[in-house]
Short mmCIF file of C-alpha atoms and ligand atoms in Angstrom, two decimals:
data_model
loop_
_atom_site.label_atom_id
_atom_site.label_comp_id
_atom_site.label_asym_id
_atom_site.label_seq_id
_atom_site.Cartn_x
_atom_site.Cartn_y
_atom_site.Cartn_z
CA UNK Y 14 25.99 -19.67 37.06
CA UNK Y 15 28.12 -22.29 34.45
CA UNK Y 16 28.26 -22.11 30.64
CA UNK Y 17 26.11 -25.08 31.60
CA UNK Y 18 23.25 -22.34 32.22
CA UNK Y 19 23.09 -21.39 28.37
CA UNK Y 20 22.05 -24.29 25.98
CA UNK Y 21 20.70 -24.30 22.37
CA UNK Y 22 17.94 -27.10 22.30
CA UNK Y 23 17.84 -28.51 19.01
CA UNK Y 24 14.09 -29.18 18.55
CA UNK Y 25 12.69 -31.75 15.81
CA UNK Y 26 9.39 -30.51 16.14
CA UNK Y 27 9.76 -26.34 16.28
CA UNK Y 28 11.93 -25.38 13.13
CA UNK Y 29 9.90 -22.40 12.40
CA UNK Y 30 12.25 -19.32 11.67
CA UNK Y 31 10.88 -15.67 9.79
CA UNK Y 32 12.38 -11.95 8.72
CA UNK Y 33 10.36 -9.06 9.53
CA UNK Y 34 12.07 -5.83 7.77
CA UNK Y 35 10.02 -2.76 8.96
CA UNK Y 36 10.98 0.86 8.85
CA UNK Y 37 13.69 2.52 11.55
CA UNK Y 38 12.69 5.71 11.05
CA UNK Y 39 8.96 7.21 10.46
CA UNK Y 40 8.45 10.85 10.58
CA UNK Y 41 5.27 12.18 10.25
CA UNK Y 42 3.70 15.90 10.59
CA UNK Y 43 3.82 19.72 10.17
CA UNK Y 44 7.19 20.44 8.37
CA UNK Y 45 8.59 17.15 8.68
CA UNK Y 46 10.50 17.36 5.85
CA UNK Y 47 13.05 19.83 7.55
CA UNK Y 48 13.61 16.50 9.84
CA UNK Y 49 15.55 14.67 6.45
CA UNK Y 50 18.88 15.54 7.23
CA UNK Y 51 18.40 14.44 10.85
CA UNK Y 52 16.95 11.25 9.54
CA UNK Y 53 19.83 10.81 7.07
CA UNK Y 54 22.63 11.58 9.82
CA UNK Y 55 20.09 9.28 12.66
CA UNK Y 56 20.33 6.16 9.78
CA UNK Y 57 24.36 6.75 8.56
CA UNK Y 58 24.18 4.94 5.66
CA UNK Y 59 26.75 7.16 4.00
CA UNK Y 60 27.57 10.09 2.07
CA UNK Y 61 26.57 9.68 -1.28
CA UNK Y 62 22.36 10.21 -2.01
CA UNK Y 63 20.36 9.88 -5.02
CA UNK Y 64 17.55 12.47 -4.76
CA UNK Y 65 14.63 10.80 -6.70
CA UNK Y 66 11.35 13.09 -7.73
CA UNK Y 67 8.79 13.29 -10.25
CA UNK Y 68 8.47 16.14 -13.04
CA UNK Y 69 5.61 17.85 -10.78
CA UNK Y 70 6.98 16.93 -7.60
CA UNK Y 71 10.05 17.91 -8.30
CA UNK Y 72 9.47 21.86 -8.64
CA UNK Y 73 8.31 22.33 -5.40
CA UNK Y 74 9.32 19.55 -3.60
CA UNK Y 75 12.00 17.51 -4.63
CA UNK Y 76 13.92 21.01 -5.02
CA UNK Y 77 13.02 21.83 -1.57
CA UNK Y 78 14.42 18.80 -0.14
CA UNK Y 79 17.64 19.25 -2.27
CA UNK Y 80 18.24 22.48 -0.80
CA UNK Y 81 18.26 20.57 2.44
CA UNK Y 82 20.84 18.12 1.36
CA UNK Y 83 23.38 19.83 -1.05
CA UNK Y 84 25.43 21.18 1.34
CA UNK Y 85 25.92 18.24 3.43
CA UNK Y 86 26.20 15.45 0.63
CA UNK Y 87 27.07 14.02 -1.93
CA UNK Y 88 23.81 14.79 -3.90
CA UNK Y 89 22.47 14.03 -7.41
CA UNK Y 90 18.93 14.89 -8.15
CA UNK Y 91 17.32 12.70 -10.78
CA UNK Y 92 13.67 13.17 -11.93
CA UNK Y 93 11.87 10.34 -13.33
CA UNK Y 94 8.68 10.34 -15.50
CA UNK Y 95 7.59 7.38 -15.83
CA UNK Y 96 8.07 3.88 -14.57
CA UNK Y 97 9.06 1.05 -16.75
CA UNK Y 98 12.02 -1.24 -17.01
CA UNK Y 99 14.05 0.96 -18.86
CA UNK Y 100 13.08 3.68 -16.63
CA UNK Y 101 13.97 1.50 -13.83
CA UNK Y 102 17.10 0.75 -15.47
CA UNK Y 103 18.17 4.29 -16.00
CA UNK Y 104 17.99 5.44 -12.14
CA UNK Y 105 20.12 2.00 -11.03
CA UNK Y 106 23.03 3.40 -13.28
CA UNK Y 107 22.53 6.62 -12.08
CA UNK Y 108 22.24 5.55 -9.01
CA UNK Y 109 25.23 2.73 -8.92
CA UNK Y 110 27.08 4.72 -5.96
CA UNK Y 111 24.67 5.18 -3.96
CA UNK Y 112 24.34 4.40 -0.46
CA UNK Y 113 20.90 5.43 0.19
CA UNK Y 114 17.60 6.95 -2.49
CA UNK Y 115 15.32 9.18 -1.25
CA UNK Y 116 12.24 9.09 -3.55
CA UNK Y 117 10.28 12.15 -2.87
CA UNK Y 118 6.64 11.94 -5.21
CA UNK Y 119 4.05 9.77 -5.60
CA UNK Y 120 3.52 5.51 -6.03
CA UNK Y 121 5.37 5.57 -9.34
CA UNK Y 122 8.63 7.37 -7.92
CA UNK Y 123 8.17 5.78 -4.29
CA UNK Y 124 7.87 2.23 -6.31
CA UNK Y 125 10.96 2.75 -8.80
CA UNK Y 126 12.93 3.91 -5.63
CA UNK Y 127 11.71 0.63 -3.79
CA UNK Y 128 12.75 -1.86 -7.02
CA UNK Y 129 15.69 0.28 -7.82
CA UNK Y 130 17.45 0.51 -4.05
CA UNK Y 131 16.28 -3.30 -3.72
CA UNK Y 132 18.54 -4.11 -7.05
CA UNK Y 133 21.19 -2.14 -6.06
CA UNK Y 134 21.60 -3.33 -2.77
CA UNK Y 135 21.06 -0.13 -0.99
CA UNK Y 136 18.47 1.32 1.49
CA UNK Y 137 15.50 3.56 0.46
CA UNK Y 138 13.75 6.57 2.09
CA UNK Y 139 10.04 7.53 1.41
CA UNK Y 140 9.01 10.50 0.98
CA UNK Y 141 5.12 10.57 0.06
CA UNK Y 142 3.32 13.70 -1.32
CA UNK Y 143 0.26 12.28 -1.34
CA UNK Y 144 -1.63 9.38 0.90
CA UNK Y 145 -2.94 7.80 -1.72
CA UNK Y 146 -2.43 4.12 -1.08
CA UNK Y 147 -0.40 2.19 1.59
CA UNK Y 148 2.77 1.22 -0.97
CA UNK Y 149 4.47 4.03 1.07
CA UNK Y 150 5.69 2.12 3.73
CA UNK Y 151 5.19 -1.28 2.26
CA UNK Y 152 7.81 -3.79 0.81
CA UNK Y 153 5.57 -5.02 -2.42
CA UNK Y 154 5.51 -2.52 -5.50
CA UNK Y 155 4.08 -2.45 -8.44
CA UNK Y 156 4.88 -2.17 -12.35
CA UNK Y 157 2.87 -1.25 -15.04
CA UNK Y 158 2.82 -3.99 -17.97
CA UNK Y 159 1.24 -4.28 -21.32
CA UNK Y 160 -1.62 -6.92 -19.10
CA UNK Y 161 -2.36 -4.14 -16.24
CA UNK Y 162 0.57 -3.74 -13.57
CA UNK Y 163 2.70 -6.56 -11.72
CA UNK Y 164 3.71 -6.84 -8.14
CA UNK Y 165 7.28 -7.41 -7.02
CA UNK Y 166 8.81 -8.27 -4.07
CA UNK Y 167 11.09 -5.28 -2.59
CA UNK Y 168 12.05 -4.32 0.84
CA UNK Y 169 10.14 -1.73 2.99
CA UNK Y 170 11.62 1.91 3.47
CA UNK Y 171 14.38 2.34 5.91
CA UNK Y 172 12.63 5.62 6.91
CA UNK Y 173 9.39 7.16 5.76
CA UNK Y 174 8.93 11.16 6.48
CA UNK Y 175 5.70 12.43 5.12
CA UNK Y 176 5.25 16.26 5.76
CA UNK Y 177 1.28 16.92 6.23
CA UNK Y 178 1.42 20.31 4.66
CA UNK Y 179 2.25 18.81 1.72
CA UNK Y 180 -0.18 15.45 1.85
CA UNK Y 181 -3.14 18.24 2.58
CA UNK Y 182 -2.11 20.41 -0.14
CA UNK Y 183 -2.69 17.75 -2.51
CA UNK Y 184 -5.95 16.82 -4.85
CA UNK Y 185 -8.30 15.21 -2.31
CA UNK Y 186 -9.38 12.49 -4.50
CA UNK Y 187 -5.97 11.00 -3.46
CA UNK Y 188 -6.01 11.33 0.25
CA UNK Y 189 -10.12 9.72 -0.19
CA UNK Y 190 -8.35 6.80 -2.55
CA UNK Y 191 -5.62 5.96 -0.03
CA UNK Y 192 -8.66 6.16 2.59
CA UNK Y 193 -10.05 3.48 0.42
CA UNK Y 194 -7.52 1.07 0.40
CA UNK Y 195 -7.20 1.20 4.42
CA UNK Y 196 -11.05 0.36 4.24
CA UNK Y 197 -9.92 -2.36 2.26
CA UNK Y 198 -8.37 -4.06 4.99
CA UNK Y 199 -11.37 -5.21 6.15
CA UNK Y 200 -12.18 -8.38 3.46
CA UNK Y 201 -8.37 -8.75 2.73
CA UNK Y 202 -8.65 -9.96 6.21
CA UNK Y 203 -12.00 -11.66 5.78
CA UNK Y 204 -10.29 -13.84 2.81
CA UNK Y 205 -7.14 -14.54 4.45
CA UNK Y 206 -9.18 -15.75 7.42
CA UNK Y 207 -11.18 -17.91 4.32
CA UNK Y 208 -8.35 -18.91 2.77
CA UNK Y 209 -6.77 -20.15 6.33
CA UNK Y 210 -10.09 -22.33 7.22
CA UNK Y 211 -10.79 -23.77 3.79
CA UNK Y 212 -6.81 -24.20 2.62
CA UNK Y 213 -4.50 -24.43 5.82
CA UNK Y 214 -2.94 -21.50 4.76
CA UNK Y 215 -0.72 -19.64 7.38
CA UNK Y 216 -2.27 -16.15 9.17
CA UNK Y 217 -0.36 -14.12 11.43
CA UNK Y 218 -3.17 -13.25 14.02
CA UNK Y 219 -1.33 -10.05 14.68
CA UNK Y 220 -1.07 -8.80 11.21
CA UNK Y 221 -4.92 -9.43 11.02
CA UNK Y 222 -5.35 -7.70 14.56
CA UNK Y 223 -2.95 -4.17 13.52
CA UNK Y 224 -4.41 -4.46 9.74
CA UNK Y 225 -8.20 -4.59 11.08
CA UNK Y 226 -7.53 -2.24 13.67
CA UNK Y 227 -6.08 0.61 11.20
CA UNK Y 228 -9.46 -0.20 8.94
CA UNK Y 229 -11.87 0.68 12.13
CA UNK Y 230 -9.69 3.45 13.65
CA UNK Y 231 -9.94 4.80 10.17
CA UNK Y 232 -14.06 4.41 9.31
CA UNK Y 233 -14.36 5.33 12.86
CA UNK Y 234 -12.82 9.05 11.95
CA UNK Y 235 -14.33 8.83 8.81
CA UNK Y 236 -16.17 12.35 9.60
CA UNK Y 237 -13.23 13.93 10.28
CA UNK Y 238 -10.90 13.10 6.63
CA UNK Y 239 -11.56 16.64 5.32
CA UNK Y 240 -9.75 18.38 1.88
CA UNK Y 241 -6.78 20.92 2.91
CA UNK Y 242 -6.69 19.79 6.54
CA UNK Y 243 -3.30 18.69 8.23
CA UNK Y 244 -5.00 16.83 10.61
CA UNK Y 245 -6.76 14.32 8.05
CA UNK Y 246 -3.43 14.17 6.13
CA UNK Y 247 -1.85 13.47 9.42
CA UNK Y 248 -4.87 10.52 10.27
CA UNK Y 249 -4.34 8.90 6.97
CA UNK Y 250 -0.64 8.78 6.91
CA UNK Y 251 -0.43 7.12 10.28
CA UNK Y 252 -3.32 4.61 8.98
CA UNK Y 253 -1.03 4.04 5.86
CA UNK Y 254 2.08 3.10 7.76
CA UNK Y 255 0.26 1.31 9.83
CA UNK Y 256 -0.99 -1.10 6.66
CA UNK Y 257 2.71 -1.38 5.82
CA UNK Y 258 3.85 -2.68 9.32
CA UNK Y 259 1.14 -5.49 9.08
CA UNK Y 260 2.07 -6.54 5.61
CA UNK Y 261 5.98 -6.29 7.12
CA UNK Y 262 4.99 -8.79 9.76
CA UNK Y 263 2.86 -11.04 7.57
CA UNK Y 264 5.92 -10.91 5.28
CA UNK Y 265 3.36 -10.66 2.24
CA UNK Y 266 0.65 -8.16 1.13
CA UNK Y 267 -1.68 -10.43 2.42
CA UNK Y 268 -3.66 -8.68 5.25
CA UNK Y 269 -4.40 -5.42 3.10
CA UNK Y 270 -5.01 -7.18 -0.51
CA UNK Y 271 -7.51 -9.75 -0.99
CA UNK Y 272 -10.41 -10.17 -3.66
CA UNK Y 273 -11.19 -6.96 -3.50
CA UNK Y 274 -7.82 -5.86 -4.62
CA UNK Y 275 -7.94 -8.42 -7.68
CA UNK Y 276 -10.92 -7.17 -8.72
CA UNK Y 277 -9.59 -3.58 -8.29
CA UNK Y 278 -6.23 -4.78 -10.63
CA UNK Y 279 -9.23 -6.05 -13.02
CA UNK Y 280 -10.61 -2.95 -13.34
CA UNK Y 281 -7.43 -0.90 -13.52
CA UNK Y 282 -6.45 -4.03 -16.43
CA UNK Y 283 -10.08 -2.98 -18.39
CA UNK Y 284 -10.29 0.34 -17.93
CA UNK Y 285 -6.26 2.05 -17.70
CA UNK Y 286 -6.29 5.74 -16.07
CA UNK Y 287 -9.75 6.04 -15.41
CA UNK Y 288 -9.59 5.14 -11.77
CA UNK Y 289 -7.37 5.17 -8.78
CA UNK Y 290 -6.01 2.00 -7.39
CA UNK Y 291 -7.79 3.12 -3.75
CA UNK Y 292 -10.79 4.15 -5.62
CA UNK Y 293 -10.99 0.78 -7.34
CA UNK Y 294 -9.84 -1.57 -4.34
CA UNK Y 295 -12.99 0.43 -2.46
CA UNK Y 296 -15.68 -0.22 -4.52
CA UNK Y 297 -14.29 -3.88 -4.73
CA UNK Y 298 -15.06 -3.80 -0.79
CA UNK Y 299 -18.21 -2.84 -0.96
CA UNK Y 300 -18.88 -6.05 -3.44
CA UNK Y 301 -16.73 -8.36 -1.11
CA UNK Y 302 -18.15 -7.27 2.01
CA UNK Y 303 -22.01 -8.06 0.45
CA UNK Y 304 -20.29 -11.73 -0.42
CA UNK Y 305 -18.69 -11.90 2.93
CA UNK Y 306 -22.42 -11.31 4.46
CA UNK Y 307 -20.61 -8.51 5.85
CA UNK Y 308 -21.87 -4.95 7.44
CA UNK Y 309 -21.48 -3.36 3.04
CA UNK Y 310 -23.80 -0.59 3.32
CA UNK Y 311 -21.28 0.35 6.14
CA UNK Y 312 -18.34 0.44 3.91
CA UNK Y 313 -20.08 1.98 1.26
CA UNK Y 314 -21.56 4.90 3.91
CA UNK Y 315 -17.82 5.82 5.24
CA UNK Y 316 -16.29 5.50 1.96
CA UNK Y 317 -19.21 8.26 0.61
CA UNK Y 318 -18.33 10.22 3.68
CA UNK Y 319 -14.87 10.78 3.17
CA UNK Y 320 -15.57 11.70 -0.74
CA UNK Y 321 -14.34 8.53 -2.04
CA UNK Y 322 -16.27 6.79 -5.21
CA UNK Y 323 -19.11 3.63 -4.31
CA UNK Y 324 -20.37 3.20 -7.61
CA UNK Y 325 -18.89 3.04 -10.99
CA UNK Y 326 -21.23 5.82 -11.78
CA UNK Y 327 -18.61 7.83 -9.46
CA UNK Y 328 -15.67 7.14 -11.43
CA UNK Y 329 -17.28 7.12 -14.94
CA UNK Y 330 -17.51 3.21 -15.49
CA UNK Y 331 -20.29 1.55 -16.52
CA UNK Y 332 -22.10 -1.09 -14.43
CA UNK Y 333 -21.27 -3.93 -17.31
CA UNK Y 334 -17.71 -3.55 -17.02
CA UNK Y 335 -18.19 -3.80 -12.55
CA UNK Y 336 -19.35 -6.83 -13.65
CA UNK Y 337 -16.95 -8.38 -16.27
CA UNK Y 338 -13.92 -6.78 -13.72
CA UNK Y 339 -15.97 -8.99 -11.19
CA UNK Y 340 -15.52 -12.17 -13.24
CA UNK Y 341 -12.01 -11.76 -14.14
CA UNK Y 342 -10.76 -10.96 -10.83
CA UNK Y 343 -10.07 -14.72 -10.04
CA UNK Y 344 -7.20 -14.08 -12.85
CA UNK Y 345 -5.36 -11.92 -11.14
CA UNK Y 346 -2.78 -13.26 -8.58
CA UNK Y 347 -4.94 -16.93 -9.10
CA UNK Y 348 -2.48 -18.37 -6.33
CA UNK Y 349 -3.96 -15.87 -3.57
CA UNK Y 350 -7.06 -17.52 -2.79
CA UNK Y 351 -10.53 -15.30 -2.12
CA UNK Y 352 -14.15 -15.09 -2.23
CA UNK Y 353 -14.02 -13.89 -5.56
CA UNK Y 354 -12.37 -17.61 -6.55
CA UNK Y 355 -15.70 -19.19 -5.16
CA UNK Y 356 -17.88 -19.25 -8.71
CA UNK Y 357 -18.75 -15.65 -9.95
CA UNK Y 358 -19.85 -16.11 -13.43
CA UNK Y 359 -21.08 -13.60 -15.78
CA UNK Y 360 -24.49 -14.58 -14.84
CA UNK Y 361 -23.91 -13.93 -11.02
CA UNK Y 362 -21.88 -10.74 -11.40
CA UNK Y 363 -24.32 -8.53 -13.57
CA UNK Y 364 -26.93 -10.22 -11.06
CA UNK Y 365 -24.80 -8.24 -8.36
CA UNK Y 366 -24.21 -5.08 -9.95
CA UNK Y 367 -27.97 -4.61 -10.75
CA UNK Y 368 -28.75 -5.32 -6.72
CA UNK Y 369 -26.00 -3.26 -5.32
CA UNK Y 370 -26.46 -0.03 -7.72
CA UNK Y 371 -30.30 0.03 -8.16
CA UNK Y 372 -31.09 2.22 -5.46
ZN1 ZN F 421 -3.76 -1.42 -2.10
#
């Protein structure tokens, strides 16, 4: 066989060409975070690691995983309170010789990790202690701002290792809120699916396939997501790297966060700290899923079983503010297109709210 065998075709009509950055490493399970230093010598991305925790994470945890480390690099151990620019700012110049950060905490140390190793050119690896919502293995995080909180484009862990002693020791309301925002898979894919038909846009039909199929394997366990139970912690995680590897594909957030999630941002924007960005991006489910002329009493049954919040009731909101959230949703991210762009005025939204929570 010639060189003649091998030939590049130049095509005018194919020019299509895409990045998919997904995770190299994912660790999940009983004691997994004794598997770090494996992880961190399986990776080699160098010597020099910038421990990142939070200031109740880091008693327990983040010291555990230091004592893992400190013999066998070149550690510093920051903790982190808060995330805002400047905090953002302070862990990059801590953080300047890095090679690698491994954020051990929740969203807001997982996110400044994902900004901060993103800035700085270097890889990051997540280390959840708690399944709350499916930014663990994701590339998109999120910022808090003086209007509600702002995505930004990042790049997805190099590893994630999430150690389900740890996920099922914590609060259950978090395990049930990252629940949630698997569930919401189901209308983020029923508006990218609207958006494609009404405005050409693109769909990946496998990111909708894994993303839908992590939303039924999920409701279909439902029954089993207990509090203090490994096994649930261990159900969940999978589901919630399994979110991030369709959004890695799609190369956009697109096939877990549709209206749904703008409303949920709406209510976050309206009512700050009162609810969980799961809890909120669940209930928004159960309104998209009526709109959608979708199976809602379903959602709303498996989100009940697994203890998450259906009504505002649950979360102490009143119906009114459901309902304004409801109309300023199409606000939010106006660009992504959903069902809740399609007309909801005031009129139609308390309308909404008084039929879905009468019962
Ligand atoms: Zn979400």
């Amino acid at each position: 066989m010639g060189p003649e065998y091998f030939k590049i075709l130049k095509n005018k009509v194919f020019d299509k060409s895409k990045w998919m950055q997904l995770p190299r490493d994912v660790v999940i399970g009983h004691d997994a975070l004794d598997q770090i230093p494996r992880v961190l010598e399986d990776l080699a991305l160098g010597d020099s690691v910038l421990l990142l925790s939070g200031p109740k994470t880091s008693a327990v945890v983040g010291s555990r995983v230091a004592s893992l480390l400190e013999d066998l690099f070149d550690l510093t151990f920051y903790i982190s309170d808060s995330i805002t620019p400047e905090s953002i700012c302070s862990v990059e110049e801590v953080g300047s010789d890095a090679d690698v950060i491994i954020a051990v905490g929740g969203g807001r140390v997982i996110d400044t990790a994902k900004i901060a190793s993103f800035n700085l050119d270097c890889q990051f690896i997540s280390v959840p202690t708690a399944a709350s919502h499916d930014g663990i293995a994701s590339s998109r995080a999120s910022v808090p701002t003086d209007e509600g909180s702002s995505s930004l484009d990042a790049h997805p862990p190099v590893a994630v290792v999430a150690d389900t002693g740890i996920i099922a020791g914590a609060p259950h309301r978090l395990l049930a809120s990252g629940c949630a925002d698997i569930i919401s898979n189901y209308t983020a894919i029923l508006d990218w699916e609207l958006a494609h038909r009404l405005r050409g846009e693109v769909i990946s039909e496998y990111a909708v396939a894994l993303s839908r199929m992590t939303a039924e394997i999920l409701v279909k366990d439902a029954h089993l997501i207990r509090p203090n139970s490994e096994e649930s912690a261990w159900t969940v995680t999978k589901a919630l790297v399994s979110s991030g590897v369709a959004m890695s594909i799609a190369g956009s957030s697109r096939p877990a966060s549709g209206g749904e999630h703008k409303f949920g941002h709406a209510l976050e924007r309206l009512a700050p700290g009162k609810v969980l960005h799961g809890e909120a991006c669940g209930i928004g489910t159960i309104i998209s899923m009526y709109l959608h002329g979708g199976d809602w009493q379903g959602i709303r049954n498996s989100l009940k079983t697994i203890g998450a919040p259906t009504t505002p009731a649950d979360v102490g909101l009143s119906d009114q503010l459901v309902a304004e959230a409801l109309v300023r949703a199409k606000e939010i991210r106006p660009e992504r297109f959903t069902i809740f762009d399609m007309g909801i005025t005031a009129e139609s939204a308390t309308k909404l709210v008084r039929m879905l929570y009468q019962e």
